[in-house]
Amino acid sequence: MTWTTHDYENIPGTYVFDGKHSYGAYPLNKLLFSFNTEECRTEFDADPAAYCDKFGVEGKYKEFVLKKDFLGMLRAGANIYFMAKMAIPRGTSVQDAGAQFQGITTKEFQAKLLAKGDGLVERLAKRGGYWNG
Amino acid sequence: MAKIIGGVTSSHIPAVGNAIANNLTQEPYWKRFFDGYAPAKAWLQEKKPDVVIVVYNDHGLNFFLDKMPTFALGCADTYHNDDEGWALKPVAPFKGDAAFSWHIAESLVEQKFDICTCQEMKVDHGFVNPIRALYGTHDVWPVTTIPLAVNTVQHPVPTAARCLELGKALRTAVESYPADLNVVIFGTGGLSHQLQGERAGLIDVEFDLECMERIANDPEWMTQFSNSEIMRRAGTEGIETIMWLVMRGALQSNVKVVHKHYHAPISNTGAGVLVLENYL
């Protein structure tokens, strides 16, 4: 099997969700998608390993799910939006996950985000035409 | 005949829906973000469009990865929101206009945009949150809506140039509909953000502001970028900004900029509101 390469593959710290990821992690993403339904969430929580088996989620994929290793899941081809369906209701917000990806605390991650808005109103005023700028 | 009176952009992040549902919009963290919507809300109140076409992407509520249309149009009289997995209470159903949708589909295919037609289409936060931010939350929504979904989730996703072209075809489609309807296009999503990987938390304020100004006055500028280039600057989830170009393509080449609002960060994103009006 020969997968074509893409120039987005060298963006650091980034796993662009494309056909290659989607193909390889199809059972995993199908499991994550099932969390749209309350009964499926309950069934998973009762026995995560059995739930993986039901969806054919095996090997490293299963290991990542059972360990809630979100970076591992992402690298293995989980889609971030589908993964959020597993993470958020189980106490890992998207910002918690972002912090985990970088090996920092959520507070540190949030502080880095807030710093992006430093001097915002002045920057908008300089450009002109913005509300409150 | 139907006519497009303008376009509005909005972020559609889940946190916006949570903030509205939990009555946090005047909390210090949210205040500036939501206050900047007031002129856009007032413009919609004044113009009272009959129909809003909402350009958004589904995040795994309606479309799974088994079938992933690049462009999909709701062709139903009702659209339901539903549980997206994090137990948010779904909002009231939205009223559609099937006959208008089918006309748009026919016209788009005629213009070589072979769009997927959907007679059942669940609408997720990508569709719901801009409407809530711009109209408030209602048991009976005050406007008829048509969802137009763009795949920005699984690559290959369409290019910025293609999205701008789709907007131009959408304008032809709307303006050839015989009913006297005033239509506004919502371009949702963006601006820069990346949720995934070690680069999570990326926001590029300068790129966002350049995008807002160019999309208003020189949208062709965006078409020079490949999707890889946009993701490099704006983050993997920032690719959603291409949906603003569908809105922009549906307007006249010169438009009146009624309102321009930018805030960062909100949740993990840079967020922009544009209100663009066609000269009549």
PDB file of N, CA, C and O in Angstrom, chain B residues 36-73:
ATOM      1  N   GLY B  36     -19.519  42.526  21.572  1.00  0.00           N
ATOM      2  CA  GLY B  36     -19.196  42.835  20.179  1.00  0.00           C
ATOM      3  C   GLY B  36     -20.192  42.278  19.175  1.00  0.00           C
ATOM      4  O   GLY B  36     -20.140  42.608  17.988  1.00  0.00           O
ATOM      5  N   TYR B  37     -21.102  41.429  19.656  1.00  0.00           N
ATOM      6  CA  TYR B  37     -22.161  40.910  18.774  1.00  0.00           C
ATOM      7  C   TYR B  37     -23.341  41.882  18.657  1.00  0.00           C
ATOM      8  O   TYR B  37     -24.167  41.750  17.747  1.00  0.00           O
ATOM      9  N   ALA B  38     -23.446  42.833  19.610  1.00  0.00           N
ATOM     10  CA  ALA B  38     -24.651  43.680  19.668  1.00  0.00           C
ATOM     11  C   ALA B  38     -24.952  44.384  18.339  1.00  0.00           C
ATOM     12  O   ALA B  38     -26.100  44.353  17.871  1.00  0.00           O
ATOM     13  N   PRO B  39     -23.959  45.018  17.683  1.00  0.00           N
ATOM     14  CA  PRO B  39     -24.288  45.672  16.410  1.00  0.00           C
ATOM     15  C   PRO B  39     -24.733  44.690  15.324  1.00  0.00           C
ATOM     16  O   PRO B  39     -25.574  45.027  14.474  1.00  0.00           O
ATOM     17  N   ALA B  40     -24.214  43.472  15.361  1.00  0.00           N
ATOM     18  CA  ALA B  40     -24.631  42.458  14.376  1.00  0.00           C
ATOM     19  C   ALA B  40     -26.072  42.029  14.649  1.00  0.00           C
ATOM     20  O   ALA B  40     -26.872  41.860  13.716  1.00  0.00           O
ATOM     21  N   LYS B  41     -26.386  41.881  15.932  1.00  0.00           N
ATOM     22  CA  LYS B  41     -27.760  41.515  16.298  1.00  0.00           C
ATOM     23  C   LYS B  41     -28.733  42.629  15.885  1.00  0.00           C
ATOM     24  O   LYS B  41     -29.822  42.355  15.372  1.00  0.00           O
ATOM     25  N   ALA B  42     -28.307  43.874  16.123  1.00  0.00           N
ATOM     26  CA  ALA B  42     -29.171  45.016  15.777  1.00  0.00           C
ATOM     27  C   ALA B  42     -29.394  45.075  14.263  1.00  0.00           C
ATOM     28  O   ALA B  42     -30.503  45.375  13.790  1.00  0.00           O
ATOM     29  N   TRP B  43     -28.345  44.789  13.511  1.00  0.00           N
ATOM     30  CA  TRP B  43     -28.465  44.800  12.032  1.00  0.00           C
ATOM     31  C   TRP B  43     -29.467  43.745  11.573  1.00  0.00           C
ATOM     32  O   TRP B  43     -30.319  44.014  10.716  1.00  0.00           O
ATOM     33  N   LEU B  44     -29.407  42.549  12.171  1.00  0.00           N
ATOM     34  CA  LEU B  44     -30.353  41.485  11.807  1.00  0.00           C
ATOM     35  C   LEU B  44     -31.780  41.859  12.211  1.00  0.00           C
ATOM     36  O   LEU B  44     -32.737  41.582  11.478  1.00  0.00           O
ATOM     37  N   GLN B  45     -31.910  42.509  13.376  1.00  0.00           N
ATOM     38  CA  GLN B  45     -33.228  42.982  13.835  1.00  0.00           C
ATOM     39  C   GLN B  45     -33.832  43.969  12.852  1.00  0.00           C
ATOM     40  O   GLN B  45     -35.012  43.942  12.564  1.00  0.00           O
ATOM     41  N   GLU B  46     -32.965  44.837  12.347  1.00  0.00           N
ATOM     42  CA  GLU B  46     -33.435  45.876  11.437  1.00  0.00           C
ATOM     43  C   GLU B  46     -33.759  45.295  10.053  1.00  0.00           C
ATOM     44  O   GLU B  46     -34.776  45.608   9.452  1.00  0.00           O
ATOM     45  N   LYS B  47     -32.901  44.423   9.563  1.00  0.00           N
ATOM     46  CA  LYS B  47     -33.066  43.897   8.196  1.00  0.00           C
ATOM     47  C   LYS B  47     -34.093  42.772   8.130  1.00  0.00           C
ATOM     48  O   LYS B  47     -34.661  42.521   7.071  1.00  0.00           O
ATOM     49  N   LYS B  48     -34.256  42.074   9.246  1.00  0.00           N
ATOM     50  CA  LYS B  48     -35.218  40.970   9.328  1.00  0.00           C
ATOM     51  C   LYS B  48     -35.194  40.053   8.101  1.00  0.00           C
ATOM     52  O   LYS B  48     -36.198  39.941   7.381  1.00  0.00           O
ATOM     53  N   PRO B  49     -34.075  39.400   7.840  1.00  0.00           N
ATOM     54  CA  PRO B  49     -34.054  38.478   6.697  1.00  0.00           C
ATOM     55  C   PRO B  49     -35.087  37.365   6.872  1.00  0.00           C
ATOM     56  O   PRO B  49     -35.381  36.969   8.009  1.00  0.00           O
ATOM     57  N   ASP B  50     -35.640  36.896   5.748  1.00  0.00           N
ATOM     58  CA  ASP B  50     -36.598  35.792   5.798  1.00  0.00           C
ATOM     59  C   ASP B  50     -35.877  34.461   5.983  1.00  0.00           C
ATOM     60  O   ASP B  50     -36.393  33.553   6.617  1.00  0.00           O
ATOM     61  N   VAL B  51     -34.715  34.375   5.361  1.00  0.00           N
ATOM     62  CA  VAL B  51     -33.969  33.110   5.370  1.00  0.00           C
ATOM     63  C   VAL B  51     -32.492  33.388   5.649  1.00  0.00           C
ATOM     64  O   VAL B  51     -31.922  34.336   5.111  1.00  0.00           O
ATOM     65  N   VAL B  52     -31.904  32.556   6.508  1.00  0.00           N
ATOM     66  CA  VAL B  52     -30.462  32.594   6.710  1.00  0.00           C
ATOM     67  C   VAL B  52     -29.879  31.271   6.219  1.00  0.00           C
ATOM     68  O   VAL B  52     -30.343  30.196   6.632  1.00  0.00           O
ATOM     69  N   ILE B  53     -28.905  31.349   5.328  1.00  0.00           N
ATOM     70  CA  ILE B  53     -28.179  30.155   4.893  1.00  0.00           C
ATOM     71  C   ILE B  53     -26.912  30.091   5.743  1.00  0.00           C
ATOM     72  O   ILE B  53     -26.099  31.022   5.725  1.00  0.00           O
ATOM     73  N   VAL B  54     -26.793  29.027   6.535  1.00  0.00           N
ATOM     74  CA  VAL B  54     -25.683  28.914   7.480  1.00  0.00           C
ATOM     75  C   VAL B  54     -24.621  27.973   6.916  1.00  0.00           C
ATOM     76  O   VAL B  54     -24.871  26.781   6.743  1.00  0.00           O
ATOM     77  N   VAL B  55     -23.460  28.544   6.611  1.00  0.00           N
ATOM     78  CA  VAL B  55     -22.339  27.749   6.108  1.00  0.00           C
ATOM     79  C   VAL B  55     -21.511  27.319   7.311  1.00  0.00           C
ATOM     80  O   VAL B  55     -21.022  28.167   8.064  1.00  0.00           O
ATOM     81  N   TYR B  56     -21.402  26.026   7.523  1.00  0.00           N
ATOM     82  CA  TYR B  56     -20.751  25.507   8.738  1.00  0.00           C
ATOM     83  C   TYR B  56     -20.176  24.141   8.424  1.00  0.00           C
ATOM     84  O   TYR B  56     -20.389  23.587   7.349  1.00  0.00           O
ATOM     85  N   ASN B  57     -19.436  23.594   9.399  1.00  0.00           N
ATOM     86  CA  ASN B  57     -19.026  22.206   9.260  1.00  0.00           C
ATOM     87  C   ASN B  57     -19.590  21.376  10.392  1.00  0.00           C
ATOM     88  O   ASN B  57     -19.711  21.847  11.523  1.00  0.00           O
ATOM     89  N   ASP B  58     -19.943  20.165  10.065  1.00  0.00           N
ATOM     90  CA  ASP B  58     -20.398  19.207  11.064  1.00  0.00           C
ATOM     91  C   ASP B  58     -19.163  18.623  11.750  1.00  0.00           C
ATOM     92  O   ASP B  58     -18.158  18.355  11.104  1.00  0.00           O
ATOM     93  N   HIS B  59     -19.279  18.410  13.086  1.00  0.00           N
ATOM     94  CA  HIS B  59     -18.145  17.884  13.848  1.00  0.00           C
ATOM     95  C   HIS B  59     -18.434  16.479  14.345  1.00  0.00           C
ATOM     96  O   HIS B  59     -18.067  16.104  15.446  1.00  0.00           O
ATOM     97  N   GLY B  60     -19.125  15.692  13.560  1.00  0.00           N
ATOM     98  CA  GLY B  60     -19.379  14.310  13.959  1.00  0.00           C
ATOM     99  C   GLY B  60     -20.696  14.135  14.672  1.00  0.00           C
ATOM    100  O   GLY B  60     -20.789  13.371  15.634  1.00  0.00           O
ATOM    101  N   LEU B  61     -21.727  14.864  14.238  1.00  0.00           N
ATOM    102  CA  LEU B  61     -23.083  14.590  14.702  1.00  0.00           C
ATOM    103  C   LEU B  61     -23.884  13.979  13.552  1.00  0.00           C
ATOM    104  O   LEU B  61     -24.411  12.884  13.667  1.00  0.00           O
ATOM    105  N   ASN B  62     -23.944  14.691  12.442  1.00  0.00           N
ATOM    106  CA  ASN B  62     -24.697  14.185  11.285  1.00  0.00           C
ATOM    107  C   ASN B  62     -23.859  13.258  10.412  1.00  0.00           C
ATOM    108  O   ASN B  62     -24.341  12.239   9.933  1.00  0.00           O
ATOM    109  N   PHE B  63     -22.624  13.637  10.189  1.00  0.00           N
ATOM    110  CA  PHE B  63     -21.771  12.855   9.287  1.00  0.00           C
ATOM    111  C   PHE B  63     -20.726  12.086  10.078  1.00  0.00           C
ATOM    112  O   PHE B  63     -19.953  12.671  10.839  1.00  0.00           O
ATOM    113  N   PHE B  64     -20.692  10.782   9.900  1.00  0.00           N
ATOM    114  CA  PHE B  64     -19.568   9.986  10.370  1.00  0.00           C
ATOM    115  C   PHE B  64     -18.572   9.905   9.206  1.00  0.00           C
ATOM    116  O   PHE B  64     -18.792  10.456   8.135  1.00  0.00           O
ATOM    117  N   LEU B  65     -17.496   9.211   9.399  1.00  0.00           N
ATOM    118  CA  LEU B  65     -16.446   9.148   8.383  1.00  0.00           C
ATOM    119  C   LEU B  65     -16.747   8.104   7.310  1.00  0.00           C
ATOM    120  O   LEU B  65     -15.957   7.929   6.385  1.00  0.00           O
ATOM    121  N   ASP B  66     -17.882   7.408   7.464  1.00  0.00           N
ATOM    122  CA  ASP B  66     -18.242   6.418   6.432  1.00  0.00           C
ATOM    123  C   ASP B  66     -18.612   7.099   5.128  1.00  0.00           C
ATOM    124  O   ASP B  66     -18.338   6.587   4.052  1.00  0.00           O
ATOM    125  N   LYS B  67     -19.256   8.256   5.261  1.00  0.00           N
ATOM    126  CA  LYS B  67     -19.613   9.049   4.076  1.00  0.00           C
ATOM    127  C   LYS B  67     -19.347  10.505   4.426  1.00  0.00           C
ATOM    128  O   LYS B  67     -19.884  11.002   5.406  1.00  0.00           O
ATOM    129  N   MET B  68     -18.505  11.159   3.668  1.00  0.00           N
ATOM    130  CA  MET B  68     -18.115  12.523   4.014  1.00  0.00           C
ATOM    131  C   MET B  68     -18.231  13.420   2.790  1.00  0.00           C
ATOM    132  O   MET B  68     -17.301  13.524   1.992  1.00  0.00           O
ATOM    133  N   PRO B  69     -19.402  14.035   2.610  1.00  0.00           N
ATOM    134  CA  PRO B  69     -19.550  14.928   1.454  1.00  0.00           C
ATOM    135  C   PRO B  69     -18.712  16.199   1.627  1.00  0.00           C
ATOM    136  O   PRO B  69     -18.614  16.723   2.738  1.00  0.00           O
ATOM    137  N   THR B  70     -18.124  16.658   0.546  1.00  0.00           N
ATOM    138  CA  THR B  70     -17.349  17.901   0.599  1.00  0.00           C
ATOM    139  C   THR B  70     -18.285  19.084   0.838  1.00  0.00           C
ATOM    140  O   THR B  70     -18.007  19.939   1.677  1.00  0.00           O
ATOM    141  N   PHE B  71     -19.381  19.110   0.098  1.00  0.00           N
ATOM    142  CA  PHE B  71     -20.413  20.142   0.295  1.00  0.00           C
ATOM    143  C   PHE B  71     -21.766  19.440   0.409  1.00  0.00           C
ATOM    144  O   PHE B  71     -22.071  18.570  -0.408  1.00  0.00           O
ATOM    145  N   ALA B  72     -22.544  19.797   1.409  1.00  0.00           N
ATOM    146  CA  ALA B  72     -23.854  19.160   1.592  1.00  0.00           C
ATOM    147  C   ALA B  72     -24.892  20.208   1.964  1.00  0.00           C
ATOM    148  O   ALA B  72     -24.631  21.079   2.799  1.00  0.00           O
ATOM    149  N   LEU B  73     -26.060  20.111   1.345  1.00  0.00           N
ATOM    150  CA  LEU B  73     -27.113  21.110   1.564  1.00  0.00           C
ATOM    151  C   LEU B  73     -28.325  20.463   2.221  1.00  0.00           C
ATOM    152  O   LEU B  73     -28.811  19.430   1.749  1.00  0.00           O
TER     153      LEU B  73
END
